[in-house]
Amino acid sequence: MDEDEDDADWDTSSGSSAPASTGGGCSDGSRRVVLHFDLDCFYAQVEMVRNPALRDVPLGVQQKYIVVTCNYVAREYGVTKLMSVTAAKEKCPQLVLVKGEDLTHYRETSYKVTELLMSYCPLVERLGFDENFMDITEIVNGKIREAPVTDYCFSGHVYNCQAAGVRASEYPRLAVGSQIAAELRGALHSRLGLTSCAGIASSKLLAKLVSGAHKPNQQTTLLPKYTGDIIGSLTGLRQIPGIGYRTGEKLKALGLLAVRDLQVFHLAALAKEFGEANAQRIQNLAHGIDESPVTPSGPPQSLSDEDSFKEISTVTETVKKLEDLLTSLLERMHKDGRQPSTFRLTIRRFSSTDRWFSRESRQCPIPIHIGQKVISGSSEALPQLVSIGIKLFHKLIDTSAPFHLTLMNVCFSNLLSRRDTKGSIKSFFTAKSPSRQDKKESLSLRASEPCVTLPEEHMNCRTERTTDNRDFESTASTSLMQLKPTTFHKGRGKNWILRLPADVDPDVFSLLPEHIQKEIIPTFHTAVFQHIPPVESRPGAMCSLHDHPLSTRDTEGLNVPRPSSLGVNAACPPNVDPRVFSELPPDLQQELLSEWKQQKPVLKIPSKKVVKGGSTKEKKTTGQPSQANNLLKYFKPN
DNA sequence: AAGCAATAG
DNA sequence: GGTTCTATTGCTT
């Protein structure tokens, strides 16, 4: 046990923080400050916020015949997560159950949480619907540099310590981190009505491990000198985040059960099972070492809908299920505003002998003309995608023999933002020579002003109320006024851009390999994802302002500035964010405007791919004169 | 680009 | 090592 002078919590060293050498001499003071937030029994909380009368009763959220989560009242009776409904009712006959198969409200609240956190600091990484990591290293360093305090103190618990007895001034950065965590939890509560736990530590691993030390609705800070203690408190390898069932079984086969076993196991032997890199990674985890960065999630990479059931065994039922799933998925996709370019169908087959739970999938590109219909909300999108879905289905299932499905999932991925579909960003990233159009767009982004989104603007530039993606944008930028104006960079190929700090050349940044980009993004504490709202096709309709009761409650009490009013250029091309547009130099505005008026063709056809080398075994169901509402309609040639 | 494995809540 | 309904990343082809 070496005490490595770990209390040197301070320093922050060279004030200017040129991130030049990322892996530089990492003295203890350059440790990160990472937060982990975990909403208390999330689905149940969402239901209680929606219906406060449920607060005081034992409440469970039911999906099919499972209670997926429950409130703390129900836990008093012994109800637990993932308990069967019958078992839960035995434990607690008065248990109130609400159906939770439809994730809409959970998903929406989940993104509101992430947005609220992002409004304080953009480096937020989602983990599932109810957890978020945040890297606040630079904010903490900045605060201490600008306003040093003599008597620091912790908010909440300190792991293994009597709260009052800690000499917080020896850990100023973690102490400030705990204050920020408390402030953010307070904001989550006052703005969204949600309670949460938080962990404050020097890595994602430790922050996550420590966040659960005091539950519910409490927070805990881990001092570096107690890293060994918290790791030692784990009673099995499976409790280490990153070691799942499979890895756990493999480790068991190697004779490793306790965390200590993994710590001392010969690395070379571990590498035989898991490969060099993975072996090192999991052994590091066992030592409480985790250098993985907090990687901003941005908007989702895929949208999917699924349903499980006892049995589907006919094509007719299959088509119906496909239609149902696709209908809701299309609605979500339309609101998102991005254009899906690949479609995946996955199934689970019933198997009595081998009750192995495995899924099989087939996927294919979505023709651009169909993708566009998804965006525009055309009613033609549904039948055309059902048709594609059935073809994928037939690649999975031989319908001339009996079949028995127990689950179906439809997924849209490879989501293209408006900018992508206009052919600007793709080449920016992948191509060697960015087109003129690309240059101009990057220029225009660079010229734009900082991220204060104005609700009033939405009235001017949007025609329909939306959720998901756009909510993300609108709330995410409400309190970022302290951030310096920056340049933009495309974020993860979607309807989003990543604003880079002013001193980072986006052209240079874009040329870096992706893993390098990911590594250095956490050093940009002024970076932020921002959504470019897609433009609705139907002009005229107005959106309402008050459709999100959660976010409009309790506007006081949190230092989120009331956005001021800003004029929006009346003549703004529909394919450009008016806020961005209004900041452009007049000549660029002119050019964009005239381009738009000329309806300049902007779509680029991805590749001349020979569609499916002759469609392997696919019966081109010949085009029969089709009846509406007939199954056959889906078998027309596309 | 496709399909699956593994991990996560 | 199975429940639900997602979502992400990485490996292999």
XYZ file of C-alpha atoms (C1' of nucleotides) in Angstrom:
660
model
C 0.000 0.000 0.000
C 1.750 3.030 -1.220
C 0.294 6.351 -0.466
C 1.095 8.077 -3.678
C 0.597 11.543 -2.382
C -2.846 11.120 -3.795
C -4.260 14.016 -1.923
C -2.575 16.415 -4.267
C -5.940 17.209 -5.537
C -5.056 20.644 -6.605
C -2.698 22.068 -9.058
C -4.535 22.278 -12.372
C -0.984 23.104 -13.438
C -0.335 25.219 -16.466
C -3.197 27.626 -16.493
C -3.463 27.977 -20.221
C -4.076 24.281 -20.541
C -2.779 23.738 -24.007
C -4.029 20.244 -24.550
C -1.292 19.693 -27.076
C 0.124 16.487 -25.687
C -2.888 14.612 -24.556
C -1.081 11.929 -22.674
C 1.292 14.312 -21.013
C 2.867 14.017 -17.612
C -0.170 13.296 -15.587
C 0.492 14.516 -12.133
C -2.180 13.805 -9.647
C -3.597 17.283 -9.943
C -4.519 16.711 -13.544
C -6.935 13.997 -12.566
C -10.322 14.389 -14.111
C -13.446 15.280 -12.218
C -16.186 13.002 -13.455
C -19.793 12.921 -12.364
C -22.199 10.041 -12.682
C -25.908 10.693 -12.355
C -28.415 7.936 -11.814
C -32.123 8.713 -11.622
C -33.924 6.897 -8.835
C -36.197 4.102 -10.122
C -36.576 6.023 -13.330
C -39.710 4.648 -14.990
C -41.597 4.717 -11.701
C -40.508 8.291 -11.093
C -41.707 9.380 -14.504
C -45.084 7.865 -13.741
C -45.198 9.613 -10.381
C -44.359 12.943 -11.951
C -47.135 12.407 -14.468
C -49.536 11.427 -11.740
C -48.517 12.675 -8.279
C -51.264 10.633 -6.671
C -49.049 7.623 -7.256
C -46.300 9.018 -5.036
C -47.544 7.487 -1.824
C -48.709 4.113 -3.037
C -46.640 1.067 -3.842
C -46.088 1.471 -7.568
C -44.686 -0.853 -10.160
C -44.138 -0.347 -13.867
C -45.199 -3.364 -15.832
C -43.981 -4.538 -19.198
C -45.769 -7.684 -20.304
C -45.752 -9.891 -17.225
C -42.711 -8.306 -15.625
C -42.422 -5.499 -13.097
C -39.431 -3.762 -14.595
C -39.053 -1.243 -11.811
C -40.936 0.060 -8.818
C -40.904 2.941 -6.402
C -39.433 2.839 -2.931
C -42.796 2.339 -1.288
C -43.155 -0.915 -3.191
C -39.606 -1.900 -2.320
C -40.536 -1.796 1.335
C -42.769 -4.741 0.604
C -40.005 -6.649 -1.078
C -40.868 -5.878 -4.661
C -37.728 -5.744 -6.794
C -36.738 -4.952 -10.338
C -37.572 -7.534 -12.999
C -39.841 -9.478 -10.694
C -42.776 -11.295 -12.256
C -46.128 -9.641 -11.770
C -47.435 -12.618 -9.845
C -44.499 -12.662 -7.478
C -44.793 -8.929 -6.968
C -48.488 -9.194 -6.194
C -47.744 -11.890 -3.672
C -45.262 -9.652 -1.929
C -47.557 -6.684 -2.112
C -51.204 -7.307 -2.949
C -52.009 -3.590 -3.012
C -49.282 -2.973 -5.568
C -50.429 -0.499 -8.197
C -49.218 -1.352 -11.648
C -48.964 0.917 -14.650
C -48.210 -0.357 -18.116
C -44.810 0.647 -19.357
C -44.314 -0.980 -22.734
C -44.606 2.349 -24.474
C -41.326 4.093 -23.763
C -42.282 7.475 -25.181
C -42.562 9.331 -21.903
C -39.479 7.702 -20.470
C -37.479 8.491 -23.564
C -38.620 12.097 -23.607
C -37.886 12.652 -19.950
C -34.577 10.887 -20.362
C -33.461 13.333 -23.019
C -34.677 16.277 -20.984
C -32.391 15.144 -18.217
C -29.446 14.885 -20.582
C -30.248 18.277 -22.063
C -30.428 19.916 -18.686
C -27.050 18.492 -17.767
C -25.668 19.516 -21.146
C -26.840 23.048 -20.603
C -24.330 23.279 -17.811
C -21.544 21.358 -19.488
C -21.702 19.758 -22.906
C -19.557 16.748 -22.081
C -22.398 14.433 -21.219
C -22.479 10.764 -22.072
C -25.688 8.806 -21.737
C -25.807 5.279 -20.414
C -29.228 3.857 -20.975
C -32.206 6.067 -20.281
C -31.473 6.899 -16.670
C -27.738 7.448 -16.294
C -25.393 10.167 -17.470
C -21.679 10.783 -17.115
C -20.277 14.286 -17.172
C -16.677 15.444 -17.356
C -16.442 18.730 -15.471
C -12.664 18.835 -15.155
C -12.239 22.055 -17.028
C -15.142 23.782 -15.341
C -13.770 22.880 -11.934
C -10.276 24.004 -12.873
C -11.657 27.251 -14.177
C -13.688 27.928 -11.075
C -10.756 27.363 -8.787
C -8.488 29.473 -10.940
C -10.911 32.365 -11.109
C -12.367 32.302 -7.639
C -10.176 30.426 -5.223
C -11.749 29.780 -1.886
C -10.057 29.056 1.376
C -12.615 26.872 3.032
C -13.832 24.239 0.630
C -16.428 21.770 1.726
C -18.162 18.749 0.329
C -21.784 18.524 -0.491
C -23.277 15.148 0.327
C -21.456 12.057 1.497
C -17.783 11.298 1.214
C -17.098 7.621 0.757
C -15.801 5.920 3.879
C -15.667 9.202 5.747
C -17.612 11.031 8.351
C -18.954 13.869 6.308
C -17.861 16.577 8.718
C -14.450 15.155 9.425
C -13.025 15.501 5.957
C -10.478 18.171 5.248
C -12.079 19.329 2.081
C -9.395 21.870 1.323
C -7.065 19.008 0.550
C -9.421 18.001 -2.236
C -10.641 21.289 -3.639
C -11.409 19.908 -7.073
C -13.528 17.059 -5.807
C -15.173 19.387 -3.312
C -16.134 21.775 -6.096
C -17.280 18.788 -8.107
C -19.576 17.748 -5.291
C -21.055 21.243 -5.144
C -21.724 21.170 -8.872
C -23.287 17.730 -8.590
C -25.563 18.990 -5.832
C -26.525 22.009 -7.883
C -27.347 19.879 -10.899
C -29.343 17.418 -8.860
C -31.235 20.350 -7.459
C -31.933 21.565 -10.968
C -33.140 18.129 -12.031
C -35.491 18.176 -9.097
C -36.818 21.698 -9.448
C -37.108 21.653 -13.218
C -38.118 18.078 -13.911
C -39.318 16.858 -10.546
C -36.819 14.023 -10.528
C -34.599 12.785 -7.744
C -31.263 11.209 -8.488
C -28.055 9.875 -7.073
C -24.672 11.168 -8.104
C -21.126 9.969 -7.798
C -18.132 12.278 -7.919
C -14.749 10.758 -8.705
C -11.825 10.821 -11.109
C -13.134 8.407 -13.739
C -16.335 7.016 -15.143
C -15.690 3.698 -13.447
C -15.230 5.172 -9.984
C -17.970 7.757 -10.337
C -20.400 5.041 -11.280
C -19.310 2.712 -8.527
C -19.563 5.376 -5.861
C -22.830 6.910 -7.013
C -24.771 4.030 -5.570
C -23.155 4.200 -2.151
C -26.088 6.124 -0.695
C -29.539 5.662 -2.182
C -31.929 7.107 -3.037
C -31.600 10.805 -3.725
C -28.114 11.251 -2.308
C -24.628 11.751 -3.611
C -21.207 10.472 -2.714
C -17.698 11.638 -3.459
C -14.827 9.185 -3.710
C -11.455 10.428 -2.495
C -8.574 8.872 -4.426
C -7.176 7.269 -1.308
C -10.305 5.163 -0.961
C -10.189 3.713 -4.443
C -8.891 0.452 -3.067
C -11.676 0.345 -0.521
C -14.506 0.731 -2.966
C -12.983 -1.783 -5.350
C -12.454 -4.090 -2.406
C -16.079 -3.744 -1.414
C -17.209 -5.493 -4.585
C -18.299 -9.038 -3.905
C -17.883 -10.375 -7.408
C -16.327 -9.665 -10.766
C -19.727 -9.115 -12.303
C -20.113 -5.986 -10.240
C -17.354 -4.319 -12.202
C -18.950 -2.213 -14.939
C -17.655 -3.590 -18.219
C -17.558 -7.189 -17.054
C -20.773 -8.749 -18.184
C -22.140 -12.236 -18.132
C -19.909 -13.698 -20.846
C -16.711 -12.214 -19.565
C -17.681 -13.231 -16.073
C -18.128 -16.826 -17.189
C -14.825 -16.878 -19.002
C -13.088 -15.481 -15.960
C -14.767 -18.082 -13.816
C -13.425 -20.737 -16.154
C -9.971 -19.364 -15.488
C -10.597 -19.785 -11.793
C -11.159 -16.119 -11.099
C -14.004 -15.206 -8.809
C -13.022 -12.270 -6.633
C -11.794 -8.917 -7.811
C -8.457 -9.659 -6.176
C -8.094 -12.788 -8.330
C -8.334 -10.700 -11.456
C -5.992 -8.047 -10.119
C -3.123 -10.495 -9.641
C -3.742 -12.844 -12.550
C -0.929 -13.148 -15.053
C -1.667 -10.642 -17.769
C -0.324 -12.827 -20.565
C -2.666 -15.623 -19.557
C -5.544 -13.188 -19.528
C -4.562 -11.989 -22.968
C -4.930 -15.522 -24.354
C -8.613 -15.431 -23.551
C -9.410 -11.817 -24.290
C -6.661 -10.397 -26.441
C -3.993 -8.007 -25.334
C -6.020 -4.828 -25.249
C -9.071 -6.302 -23.589
C -7.021 -8.169 -21.029
C -5.308 -4.978 -20.017
C -8.597 -3.149 -19.934
C -10.396 -5.540 -17.643
C -7.430 -5.940 -15.362
C -7.233 -2.179 -15.125
C -10.885 -2.083 -14.196
C -10.190 -4.539 -11.398
C -7.607 -2.089 -10.097
C -10.033 0.788 -10.338
C -8.199 2.255 -13.302
C -10.277 3.582 -16.153
C -8.985 6.148 -18.597
C -11.936 5.947 -20.947
C -13.148 9.415 -21.830
C -16.594 10.820 -21.329
C -17.795 10.758 -24.909
C -20.686 13.107 -25.645
C -23.596 11.052 -26.849
C -25.470 13.575 -28.926
C -28.710 12.394 -30.463
C -29.368 8.679 -30.852
C -27.634 6.700 -33.587
C -30.638 4.537 -34.217
C -34.324 4.406 -33.490
C -36.064 1.115 -33.016
C -39.353 -0.307 -31.906
C -40.007 -3.840 -30.814
C -42.632 -6.085 -29.373
C -42.500 -9.488 -27.832
C -45.400 -11.911 -27.862
C -46.374 -15.490 -27.305
C -46.580 -16.490 -30.899
C -46.694 -15.247 -34.414
C -46.831 -18.014 -36.982
C -48.537 -16.664 -40.067
C -47.524 -14.174 -42.684
C -50.709 -12.214 -42.099
C -49.902 -11.708 -38.427
C -46.350 -10.868 -39.369
C -47.452 -8.149 -41.748
C -49.807 -6.710 -39.183
C -47.098 -6.586 -36.584
C -44.712 -5.031 -39.061
C -47.260 -2.367 -39.873
C -47.856 -1.576 -36.225
C -44.205 -1.361 -35.344
C -43.362 0.669 -38.416
C -46.225 3.051 -37.862
C -44.922 4.160 -34.513
C -41.316 4.069 -35.629
C -42.118 6.263 -38.620
C -43.813 8.737 -36.370
C -40.780 8.941 -34.164
C -38.467 9.163 -37.134
C -40.507 11.974 -38.607
C -40.294 13.973 -35.405
C -36.588 13.346 -35.191
C -36.154 14.961 -38.561
C -33.247 12.875 -39.774
C -33.398 10.568 -42.739
C -32.870 6.886 -42.083
C -30.732 5.150 -44.652
C -30.765 1.634 -43.356
C -33.561 -0.569 -42.180
C -33.162 -3.645 -40.032
C -35.660 -6.295 -39.117
C -34.861 -8.604 -36.277
C -36.742 -11.542 -34.903
C -36.536 -14.048 -32.112
C -37.699 -17.564 -32.935
C -39.334 -19.794 -30.447
C -37.328 -22.834 -29.638
C -38.371 -25.348 -27.047
C -35.319 -27.537 -27.235
C -32.756 -24.837 -27.303
C -34.245 -22.147 -25.136
C -31.343 -20.007 -26.087
C -32.338 -16.452 -26.416
C -30.917 -15.307 -29.679
C -31.962 -12.816 -32.221
C -31.429 -12.853 -35.920
C -31.560 -9.879 -38.193
C -31.449 -8.819 -41.811
C -30.899 -5.301 -42.942
C -30.802 -3.337 -46.152
C -30.353 0.187 -47.409
C -33.431 2.372 -47.636
C -33.807 3.863 -51.109
C -33.376 7.597 -50.866
C -36.784 8.389 -52.269
C -38.332 6.378 -49.465
C -36.122 7.941 -46.846
C -37.313 11.318 -47.996
C -40.907 10.259 -47.596
C -40.141 9.318 -44.037
C -38.860 12.811 -43.368
C -41.745 14.520 -45.076
C -44.265 12.332 -43.361
C -45.716 11.005 -46.556
C -48.224 8.228 -46.109
C -46.463 6.292 -48.827
C -43.532 5.606 -46.576
C -45.355 3.017 -44.516
C -46.425 0.581 -47.244
C -43.082 0.844 -48.979
C -41.206 0.047 -45.808
C -43.571 -2.766 -44.941
C -42.792 -4.142 -48.351
C -39.080 -3.967 -47.671
C -39.664 -5.466 -44.262
C -41.407 -8.448 -45.726
C -38.545 -9.082 -48.061
C -36.185 -9.031 -45.126
C -38.575 -11.314 -43.291
C -38.374 -13.834 -46.091
C -34.635 -13.794 -45.892
C -34.978 -14.821 -42.283
C -37.888 -17.231 -42.429
C -38.781 -19.988 -44.829
C -42.538 -19.601 -44.823
C -43.132 -22.873 -46.591
C -42.377 -24.520 -43.265
C -44.011 -23.752 -39.914
C -42.479 -20.907 -37.965
C -42.958 -19.469 -34.537
C -41.775 -15.978 -33.658
C -41.737 -14.499 -30.179
C -40.321 -11.068 -30.950
C -40.039 -8.592 -33.745
C -37.928 -5.447 -33.897
C -37.669 -2.752 -36.538
C -34.773 -0.353 -36.536
C -33.749 2.728 -38.493
C -30.090 3.569 -38.448
C -27.478 5.417 -40.399
C -29.450 8.551 -39.722
C -28.639 11.442 -42.009
C -29.125 15.011 -40.979
C -30.375 17.559 -43.402
C -26.823 18.674 -43.940
C -25.788 15.161 -44.759
C -28.513 14.731 -47.274
C -27.507 17.981 -48.856
C -24.162 16.438 -49.480
C -22.069 18.769 -47.452
C -20.666 16.902 -44.589
C -20.012 13.471 -45.977
C -17.169 14.668 -48.098
C -16.038 16.956 -45.371
C -15.304 13.920 -43.325
C -14.386 11.233 -45.725
C -13.316 12.831 -48.918
C -9.951 14.219 -49.641
C -11.056 17.466 -51.108
C -14.052 19.122 -49.594
C -16.322 20.581 -52.191
C -16.961 24.230 -52.580
C -20.319 23.741 -51.004
C -18.673 22.142 -48.020
C -16.307 24.978 -47.583
C -19.091 27.445 -47.698
C -21.163 25.614 -45.171
C -18.314 25.270 -42.803
C -17.639 28.922 -43.287
C -21.180 29.858 -42.558
C -21.117 27.818 -39.420
C -17.981 29.458 -38.301
C -19.575 32.815 -38.707
C -22.516 32.070 -36.549
C -23.048 33.327 -33.077
C -23.359 31.588 -29.802
C -25.826 29.187 -28.647
C -28.775 30.811 -27.114
C -31.852 29.313 -28.587
C -34.924 31.371 -28.506
C -38.309 29.798 -28.116
C -39.877 32.600 -30.079
C -37.812 31.574 -32.992
C -39.472 28.246 -33.121
C -42.672 29.979 -33.936
C -41.088 31.530 -36.922
C -39.202 28.688 -38.380
C -41.155 25.631 -37.477
C -44.475 24.426 -38.508
C -45.087 21.504 -36.294
C -44.469 20.537 -32.767
C -41.746 18.067 -32.359
C -40.043 16.170 -29.656
C -36.820 14.256 -29.323
C -34.203 15.761 -31.459
C -35.444 19.276 -31.390
C -36.168 19.359 -27.748
C -32.643 18.291 -27.281
C -31.491 21.297 -29.130
C -33.808 23.810 -27.624
C -33.157 23.073 -24.014
C -29.592 22.063 -24.462
C -28.540 25.522 -25.351
C -30.528 27.567 -22.898
C -27.841 28.252 -20.387
C -24.680 28.052 -22.347
C -24.163 31.756 -22.420
C -20.941 31.481 -20.542
C -19.415 29.489 -23.332
C -17.268 31.281 -25.770
C -18.362 31.553 -29.349
C -16.785 28.800 -31.274
C -16.496 27.166 -34.584
C -18.698 24.301 -35.539
C -17.992 20.841 -36.537
C -20.271 18.106 -37.571
C -21.204 15.789 -34.792
C -21.506 12.127 -35.582
C -23.062 12.451 -38.975
C -26.441 13.613 -37.926
C -28.575 16.625 -37.674
C -26.185 17.887 -35.140
C -23.032 19.816 -35.132
C -20.281 19.981 -32.610
C -19.107 23.433 -31.807
C -15.403 23.450 -31.356
C -13.470 25.890 -29.243
C -12.321 28.952 -31.100
C -8.719 27.864 -31.153
C -9.410 24.577 -32.849
C -9.335 24.481 -36.606
C -12.272 22.339 -37.662
C -10.580 21.448 -40.903
C -7.664 20.051 -38.998
C -9.928 18.407 -36.476
C -11.955 16.716 -39.147
C -8.869 15.149 -40.629
C -7.954 13.400 -37.419
C -8.799 9.735 -37.044
C -12.020 9.276 -35.184
C -10.474 7.704 -32.128
C -8.144 10.652 -31.780
C -11.093 13.010 -32.109
C -12.842 11.159 -29.357
C -9.801 11.386 -27.164
C -9.442 15.100 -27.448
C -13.088 16.073 -27.365
C -13.117 15.930 -23.571
C -10.445 18.601 -23.544
C -12.877 20.979 -25.216
C -15.060 22.116 -22.440
C -16.474 24.762 -24.674
C -17.649 22.218 -27.192
C -21.310 21.504 -27.506
C -23.602 19.476 -29.648
C -26.267 21.470 -31.263
C -29.121 20.381 -33.372
C -29.869 22.015 -36.668
C -33.615 21.848 -36.816
C -34.902 20.205 -39.925
C -37.334 22.310 -41.812
C -40.863 21.134 -42.132
C -42.265 20.661 -45.540
C -45.652 22.145 -44.832
C -45.591 25.809 -44.125
C -48.302 27.495 -42.184
C -48.924 25.444 -39.104
C -47.744 26.874 -35.843
C -46.283 25.159 -32.898
C -47.522 25.660 -29.414
C -45.271 26.853 -26.698
C -46.577 24.927 -23.775
C -46.555 21.340 -24.626
C -43.942 20.277 -22.148
C -45.325 20.712 -18.687
C -42.257 19.169 -17.160
C -39.904 21.683 -18.564
C -42.058 24.670 -17.922
C -42.521 24.055 -14.243
C -40.605 26.116 -11.805
C -38.780 28.411 -14.076
C -37.373 30.247 -11.124
C -34.783 28.918 -8.810
C -32.269 27.838 -11.370
C -29.877 30.154 -13.007
C -31.035 29.535 -16.484
C -31.218 32.845 -18.202
C -34.393 33.969 -19.839
C -33.499 34.177 -23.469
C -33.836 37.591 -24.893
C -35.583 38.349 -28.071
C -33.811 38.351 -31.355
C -34.942 39.279 -34.782
C -35.091 36.538 -37.310
C -34.486 37.287 -40.884
C -37.739 37.030 -42.717
C -36.126 35.803 -45.889
C -34.351 32.743 -44.735
C -33.998 29.626 -46.844
C -35.868 26.737 -45.281
C -32.798 24.566 -45.367
C -30.822 26.867 -43.108
C -31.114 27.510 -39.424
C -32.470 31.048 -39.376
C -30.419 31.861 -36.330
C -27.309 30.799 -38.151
C -28.461 32.505 -41.289
C -29.055 35.820 -39.598
C -25.470 35.935 -38.449
C -23.957 35.397 -41.851
C -22.288 38.118 -43.838
C -24.743 39.667 -46.290
C -23.013 38.264 -49.336
C -23.200 34.745 -48.050
C -26.834 35.234 -47.184
C -27.413 36.370 -50.712
C -25.711 33.356 -52.157
C -27.578 30.884 -50.020
C -30.824 32.598 -50.745
C -30.381 32.567 -54.465
C -29.276 28.973 -54.392
C -32.405 28.074 -52.580
C -34.559 29.974 -54.983
C -32.992 28.137 -57.880
C -33.895 24.882 -56.151
C -30.408 23.793 -56.820
C -30.301 20.046 -56.894
C -28.347 19.042 -53.883
C -28.878 15.373 -53.346
C -26.095 13.127 -54.153
C -26.584 9.532 -54.975
C -24.351 7.572 -52.606
C -22.999 4.875 -54.824
C -23.777 3.146 -58.013
C -23.980 -0.100 -56.141
C -25.364 -2.922 -58.176
C -28.393 -3.647 -56.092
C -27.852 -7.035 -54.632
C -25.985 -9.091 -57.185
C -29.116 -10.296 -58.852
C -31.078 -10.636 -55.638
C -29.841 -13.975 -54.580
C -32.825 -16.157 -54.148
C -35.445 -13.571 -54.108
C -38.704 -14.170 -55.751
C -39.525 -11.026 -57.531
C -43.154 -11.240 -56.850
C -44.496 -10.093 -60.107
C -46.603 -7.032 -60.161
C -50.181 -8.071 -60.002
C -52.915 -5.509 -60.299
C -53.181 -4.980 -56.603
C -56.149 -4.442 -54.409
C -55.915 -1.959 -51.627
C -55.815 -3.507 -48.195
C -54.627 -6.697 -49.656
C -51.533 -8.451 -48.528
C -50.478 -8.622 -52.122
C -50.003 -4.916 -52.250
C -46.727 -5.350 -50.468
C -45.423 -7.634 -53.123
C -45.520 -5.219 -55.935
C -42.219 -4.480 -57.537
C -40.801 -1.328 -56.073
C -22.045 -3.003 -45.546
C -23.987 -6.865 -43.108
C -24.786 -9.704 -39.086
C -23.816 -10.900 -34.598
C -21.860 -10.693 -29.829
C -21.435 -8.374 -25.733
C -22.646 -4.832 -22.462
C -25.579 -1.690 -20.519
C -30.055 0.101 -18.015
C -28.642 -16.777 -17.963
C -34.416 -15.243 -18.238
C -38.014 -11.719 -18.007
C -38.909 -6.029 -21.291
C -37.638 -2.517 -24.695
C -34.342 -0.381 -25.954
C -29.339 1.490 -27.329
C -24.155 1.325 -28.126
C -19.660 -0.509 -29.618
C -16.648 -3.803 -31.657
C -15.605 -8.080 -34.202
C -15.837 -10.745 -38.363
C -16.956 -11.421 -42.967
